[in-house]
Amino acid sequence: MQKNTWLKGPPPANGMIKDLRFDCRERLSSIEQQLLTPATQNSHPYQSSSQLNCKNLTTLPLVSIALLKPFTSIIRPPAHTPTSPDDVRPDSIPTDPPPAYDGPPAAPLPRPLPPRLPLSLPALNHLRTRRIILASASPRRSQLLSLLGLPNLEIIPSTFPETLSKTEHTPFSYVSSTAHEKCREVYARELDSHPDGKEVGIVIAADTVIVDNEGRVIEKPRSREDHLSILKGLRNGGGHKVFTAVVCMAPRDDLTHPGYNVVSHVEETLVKFDSLVTDELIEAYVRTREGIDKAGGYAIQGLGAILIEKIEGSYDNVVGLPLRATLRLIEKVVSGETDAEEEFGSDEE
């Protein structure tokens, strides 16, 4: 039977109209059955009828589309938004206890990234054939580094005790020295595991500190009271700096002393809290426990963004790893560059 052609020509014969009505009823019955059938695992339970049956709709005669209106009004029910503590549904309350201030950091929820093509750069293409070791247990640093598309990335946290004296170091030298020690400790373990020097990985280490406007290094909060004090101090201070030191070490292909290349960089970002942030908002944020495992007590990539008015510099530096600076270091260490002072300053053991 021809479709829709009779709409533009003379009126059809009575038999043709009967056939058309029968055909419409059959197809409408089929569509109604699909709409009233629970969604399968391949479709969303609240998917609209126009999404579920678009193929069927395009094959119906135009005069029958108006008959489908009763079935195209399926919408997602409005989400339940609690307006007070008494209005919270029991099934929406987390059953797991919040993380403790003195306990290990909570594992982040997986956040699948959309598929994308990796960066195609000579240094990165070479790096994808090598073992890359991140000397940090920070999930934020591993997430940022994974954006470079490194298939052989390994996580080997450094065991270096962060006990350098903050009174004998400036914040800049403190974070730089700590990152160097972390990198050396993991690289030394790599050499012990591969005494022949083969398959020694490229080690990337980092350390981040927050410095208030008076030059004091801000640590991770030790308790709820300390957490409140840190955030109120950052709000009242007018601005603070975030320093992240990144160090990369890679074995040399020749026997030139000291047997490895090392490059480093310290990134600086200025962060300013909103002075209009109230104590009530700070207390509410502390109750979320989001910032208990982070220097400064907040996560700029999470709910902590509501505390911040502006930043000047690298955003991912505040998260924990300045990605652009790290990529430059990788390109340098792979090409054979090294920090001059490191060639002779690392033999003190």
Coordinates of C-alpha atoms in Angstrom, one line a residue:
M1 CA 0.0 0.0 0.0
Q2 CA 1.3 3.5 -0.9
K3 CA 2.1 5.7 2.1
N4 CA 0.8 9.3 2.4
T5 CA 0.6 9.8 -1.4
W6 CA -3.2 10.2 -1.2
L7 CA -2.8 13.3 0.9
K8 CA -1.6 15.3 -2.0
G9 CA -3.9 13.8 -4.7
P10 CA -7.6 13.1 -5.1
P11 CA -9.7 11.5 -2.3
P12 CA -9.0 7.8 -2.0
A13 CA -11.6 5.1 -2.6
N14 CA -13.7 3.8 0.4
G15 CA -11.8 0.5 0.4
M16 CA -8.5 2.3 0.7
I17 CA -9.7 4.3 3.7
K18 CA -10.8 1.1 5.5
D19 CA -7.4 -0.5 4.9
L20 CA -5.7 2.7 6.2
R21 CA -7.8 2.7 9.4
F22 CA -7.1 -0.9 10.0
D23 CA -3.4 -0.4 9.5
C24 CA -3.4 2.6 11.9
R25 CA -5.2 0.6 14.6
E26 CA -2.8 -2.3 14.3
R27 CA 0.2 0.0 14.6
L28 CA -1.3 2.1 17.4
S29 CA -2.0 -1.1 19.3
S30 CA 1.6 -2.2 18.9
I31 CA 3.0 1.2 20.1
E32 CA 0.6 1.2 23.0
Q33 CA 1.8 -2.2 24.1
Q34 CA 5.4 -1.0 24.0
L35 CA 4.6 2.1 26.1
L36 CA 2.8 0.0 28.7
T37 CA 5.5 -2.6 28.9
P38 CA 8.3 -2.1 31.5
A39 CA 11.5 -0.8 30.1
T40 CA 14.2 -3.3 29.2
Q41 CA 17.8 -3.2 30.4
N42 CA 18.7 -1.3 27.2
S43 CA 16.3 1.6 27.8
H44 CA 15.7 4.1 30.6
P45 CA 12.6 3.4 32.6
Y46 CA 11.5 7.0 32.2
Q47 CA 12.4 7.4 28.6
S48 CA 9.7 9.2 26.6
S49 CA 7.5 7.5 24.0
S50 CA 9.0 9.7 21.3
Q51 CA 12.4 8.1 22.1
L52 CA 11.1 4.6 22.4
N53 CA 9.1 4.5 19.2
C54 CA 10.6 7.0 16.9
K55 CA 11.0 4.3 14.2
N56 CA 7.4 3.4 14.4
L57 CA 6.2 7.0 14.3
T58 CA 8.1 7.7 11.1
T59 CA 6.3 4.8 9.3
L60 CA 2.8 5.9 10.3
P61 CA 0.5 7.8 7.9
L62 CA 0.4 11.5 8.9
V63 CA -3.3 11.4 9.8
S64 CA -2.6 8.9 12.5
I65 CA 0.0 10.8 14.4
A66 CA -2.6 13.0 16.1
L67 CA -4.0 9.8 17.6
L68 CA -0.7 9.2 19.5
K69 CA -0.9 12.3 21.7
P70 CA -2.3 10.5 24.7
F71 CA 0.8 8.3 24.7
T72 CA 3.5 11.0 24.3
S73 CA 3.0 12.7 27.6
I74 CA 5.1 10.2 29.7
I75 CA 7.6 12.3 31.7
R76 CA 10.0 11.6 34.4
P77 CA 8.4 12.1 37.9
P78 CA 9.9 15.2 39.7
A79 CA 12.9 14.4 41.8
H80 CA 12.3 14.5 45.6
T81 CA 14.2 17.4 47.0
P82 CA 14.3 17.6 50.8
T83 CA 13.5 21.0 52.2
S84 CA 14.4 20.2 55.8
P85 CA 16.2 17.5 57.8
D86 CA 12.8 16.0 58.7
D87 CA 12.0 15.7 55.0
V88 CA 14.9 13.5 54.1
R89 CA 13.9 10.1 52.8
P90 CA 15.5 7.2 54.8
D91 CA 16.7 5.5 51.6
S92 CA 18.7 8.6 50.6
I93 CA 20.8 8.7 53.8
P94 CA 24.3 7.1 53.3
T95 CA 24.7 4.0 55.4
D96 CA 28.5 4.2 55.5
P97 CA 30.0 6.3 58.3
P98 CA 31.9 9.5 57.3
P99 CA 35.7 9.3 57.1
A100 CA 37.7 10.0 60.2
Y101 CA 40.2 12.8 60.5
D102 CA 43.0 10.4 61.6
G103 CA 42.0 7.6 59.2
P104 CA 43.0 6.8 55.6
P105 CA 41.4 9.0 52.9
A106 CA 38.1 7.8 51.5
A107 CA 38.3 6.2 48.0
P108 CA 36.8 8.5 45.4
L109 CA 33.7 7.4 43.4
P110 CA 34.6 6.3 39.9
R111 CA 33.9 9.0 37.3
P112 CA 34.0 7.5 33.8
L113 CA 35.4 9.9 31.3
P114 CA 34.0 10.2 27.8
P115 CA 36.0 8.4 25.1
R116 CA 38.6 10.6 23.4
L117 CA 41.7 10.3 21.3
P118 CA 45.0 10.6 23.3
L119 CA 47.4 13.5 22.8
S120 CA 49.8 12.6 20.0
L121 CA 53.2 14.1 21.0
P122 CA 56.6 12.6 20.4
A123 CA 57.4 12.6 24.2
L124 CA 54.1 11.1 25.1
N125 CA 54.2 8.5 22.3
H126 CA 57.6 7.4 23.6
L127 CA 56.3 7.4 27.2
R128 CA 53.4 5.1 26.3
T129 CA 56.0 2.4 25.7
R130 CA 57.7 2.9 29.1
R131 CA 56.7 2.1 32.7
I132 CA 55.5 5.3 34.4
I133 CA 55.5 5.4 38.2
L134 CA 53.5 8.0 40.2
A135 CA 55.1 8.2 43.6
S136 CA 51.9 9.3 45.3
A137 CA 48.7 7.7 46.7
S138 CA 46.6 10.8 45.8
P139 CA 43.6 9.7 43.7
R140 CA 43.4 13.3 42.4
R141 CA 47.0 13.2 41.0
S142 CA 46.4 9.8 39.3
Q143 CA 43.2 11.1 37.7
L144 CA 45.0 14.1 36.3
L145 CA 48.0 12.2 35.1
S146 CA 45.7 9.6 33.4
L147 CA 44.4 12.4 31.2
L148 CA 47.7 12.1 29.3
G149 CA 46.7 8.6 28.2
L150 CA 49.6 6.6 29.7
P151 CA 48.7 2.9 29.5
N152 CA 51.6 1.7 31.7
L153 CA 50.9 4.0 34.7
E154 CA 51.8 2.4 38.1
I155 CA 51.1 3.8 41.5
I156 CA 53.9 3.3 44.0
P157 CA 53.5 5.7 46.9
S158 CA 56.6 7.1 48.5
T159 CA 57.4 6.0 52.1
F160 CA 59.5 9.1 52.7
P161 CA 58.5 10.6 56.1
E162 CA 57.5 14.2 55.6
T163 CA 59.5 15.4 58.6
L164 CA 61.5 18.2 57.1
S165 CA 61.7 21.2 59.4
K166 CA 59.3 24.0 58.3
T167 CA 61.3 26.5 60.3
E168 CA 64.5 25.8 58.5
H169 CA 62.9 25.9 55.0
T170 CA 60.9 28.5 53.2
P171 CA 57.6 27.1 51.9
F172 CA 59.1 27.0 48.4
S173 CA 62.2 25.1 49.5
Y174 CA 60.1 22.9 51.8
V175 CA 57.8 21.6 49.1
S176 CA 60.6 21.3 46.6
S177 CA 62.8 19.3 48.9
T178 CA 60.0 17.0 50.0
A179 CA 59.1 16.2 46.4
H180 CA 62.7 15.4 45.6
E181 CA 63.0 13.1 48.5
K182 CA 59.8 11.3 47.6
C183 CA 61.1 10.8 44.0
R184 CA 64.5 9.6 45.1
E185 CA 63.1 7.1 47.6
V186 CA 60.8 5.4 44.9
Y187 CA 63.6 5.6 42.3
A188 CA 66.0 3.8 44.7
R189 CA 63.5 1.1 45.2
E190 CA 63.2 0.7 41.4
L191 CA 67.0 0.3 41.1
D192 CA 66.9 -2.4 43.8
S193 CA 64.1 -4.2 42.0
H194 CA 66.0 -4.0 38.6
P195 CA 69.7 -4.3 39.4
D196 CA 70.6 -4.7 35.7
G197 CA 69.1 -1.3 35.1
K198 CA 66.6 -2.6 32.5
E199 CA 62.9 -1.8 32.8
V200 CA 63.5 0.9 35.4
G201 CA 60.5 3.1 35.3
I202 CA 60.2 6.9 34.9
V203 CA 59.3 8.2 38.4
I204 CA 57.0 11.3 38.9
A205 CA 56.6 12.7 42.4
A206 CA 54.8 15.7 43.7
D207 CA 54.1 17.5 46.9
T208 CA 51.6 20.3 47.6
V209 CA 51.4 22.8 50.5
I210 CA 49.2 25.7 51.2
V211 CA 50.7 28.9 52.6
D212 CA 48.5 31.6 54.3
N213 CA 49.1 35.3 54.0
E214 CA 51.5 35.3 56.9
G215 CA 53.7 32.7 55.4
R216 CA 52.7 29.7 57.5
V217 CA 52.3 26.3 55.9
I218 CA 48.8 24.9 56.3
E219 CA 48.6 21.2 56.9
K220 CA 45.7 18.8 56.6
P221 CA 43.1 19.3 59.4
R222 CA 43.7 17.1 62.5
S223 CA 40.2 17.4 64.0
R224 CA 36.9 19.1 63.4
E225 CA 37.9 22.1 65.5
D226 CA 41.2 22.4 63.5
H227 CA 39.2 22.1 60.3
L228 CA 36.9 25.0 61.2
S229 CA 39.9 27.1 62.4
I230 CA 41.8 26.5 59.1
L231 CA 38.9 27.4 56.8
K232 CA 37.9 30.5 58.8
G233 CA 41.5 31.6 58.8
L234 CA 41.7 31.2 55.0
R235 CA 38.5 33.2 54.6
N236 CA 39.7 36.0 56.9
G237 CA 43.2 36.1 55.5
G238 CA 42.4 37.7 52.2
G239 CA 44.2 35.1 50.1
H240 CA 46.6 32.2 50.2
K241 CA 49.1 30.5 47.9
V242 CA 49.2 26.9 46.8
F243 CA 52.6 25.5 45.9
T244 CA 53.0 22.1 44.1
A245 CA 56.5 20.8 43.4
V246 CA 56.8 18.1 40.7
V247 CA 60.0 16.0 40.1
C248 CA 60.6 13.6 37.3
M249 CA 63.5 11.1 37.3
A250 CA 64.4 8.8 34.4
P251 CA 67.4 6.4 33.8
R252 CA 70.0 7.5 31.2
D253 CA 70.7 5.3 28.2
D254 CA 74.4 5.8 28.7
L255 CA 76.7 5.5 31.7
T256 CA 77.1 9.2 32.4
H257 CA 77.1 10.1 36.1
P258 CA 74.9 9.9 38.1
G259 CA 73.0 7.4 35.8
Y260 CA 69.7 9.3 35.7
N261 CA 68.1 12.5 34.5
V262 CA 66.1 14.6 37.0
V263 CA 64.0 17.7 36.3
S264 CA 61.8 19.7 38.7
H265 CA 59.4 22.6 38.8
V266 CA 57.4 24.4 41.5
E267 CA 54.0 25.8 40.5
E268 CA 52.3 28.7 42.4
T269 CA 48.6 29.6 42.4
L270 CA 46.9 32.3 44.4
V271 CA 43.5 31.4 45.8
K272 CA 41.1 33.8 47.5
F273 CA 38.1 32.7 49.6
D274 CA 34.9 34.7 49.4
S275 CA 34.9 37.1 52.4
L276 CA 31.1 36.8 52.5
V277 CA 31.3 33.1 53.3
T278 CA 29.5 32.7 56.7
D279 CA 30.5 30.6 59.6
E280 CA 27.3 28.6 59.1
L281 CA 28.4 27.7 55.5
I282 CA 31.9 26.7 56.8
E283 CA 30.4 24.5 59.5
A284 CA 28.1 22.9 57.0
Y285 CA 31.0 22.2 54.6
V286 CA 33.1 20.7 57.5
R287 CA 30.2 18.4 58.2
T288 CA 30.5 16.9 54.7
R289 CA 34.0 15.7 55.6
E290 CA 35.1 16.4 52.0
G291 CA 38.3 18.2 52.9
I292 CA 39.7 16.2 55.8
D293 CA 42.4 14.5 53.7
K294 CA 43.5 17.7 51.8
A295 CA 46.0 20.4 52.7
G296 CA 44.0 23.5 53.6
G297 CA 40.9 21.4 54.4
Y298 CA 39.0 22.0 51.1
A299 CA 38.6 20.5 47.7
I300 CA 38.4 23.0 44.9
Q301 CA 37.3 20.3 42.4
G302 CA 34.4 19.4 44.7
L303 CA 31.9 21.1 47.0
G304 CA 34.8 23.3 48.3
A305 CA 34.4 25.5 45.2
I306 CA 31.5 27.3 47.0
L307 CA 34.0 28.8 49.4
I308 CA 36.3 30.3 46.7
E309 CA 35.9 33.7 45.0
K310 CA 38.7 33.5 42.5
I311 CA 42.1 32.0 41.7
E312 CA 45.1 33.4 39.8
G313 CA 47.1 30.7 38.1
S314 CA 46.8 27.0 37.4
Y315 CA 43.5 25.3 38.6
D316 CA 44.9 21.8 38.5
N317 CA 47.8 22.9 40.6
V318 CA 45.3 23.5 43.4
V319 CA 43.8 20.1 42.8
G320 CA 47.3 18.5 43.3
L321 CA 49.2 18.3 40.0
P322 CA 49.9 21.1 37.5
L323 CA 49.3 19.1 34.3
R324 CA 50.8 21.5 31.8
A325 CA 54.0 21.9 33.9
T326 CA 54.2 18.1 34.4
L327 CA 54.0 17.5 30.6
R328 CA 56.9 20.0 30.1
L329 CA 58.9 18.1 32.7
I330 CA 58.2 14.8 31.0
E331 CA 59.3 16.1 27.6
K332 CA 62.5 17.4 29.2
V333 CA 63.4 14.2 31.1
V334 CA 62.7 12.0 28.1
S335 CA 64.9 14.2 25.8
G336 CA 67.8 13.9 28.2
E337 CA 67.7 17.2 30.0
T338 CA 68.5 17.4 33.7
D339 CA 68.7 20.0 36.5
A340 CA 72.4 21.0 36.8
E341 CA 72.5 21.1 40.6
E342 CA 71.0 17.6 40.8
E343 CA 73.9 15.9 39.0
F344 CA 76.2 16.5 41.9
G345 CA 73.9 17.2 44.8
S346 CA 72.3 13.7 45.0
D347 CA 75.3 11.7 46.2
E348 CA 75.0 12.6 49.9
E349 CA 74.0 9.1 51.1

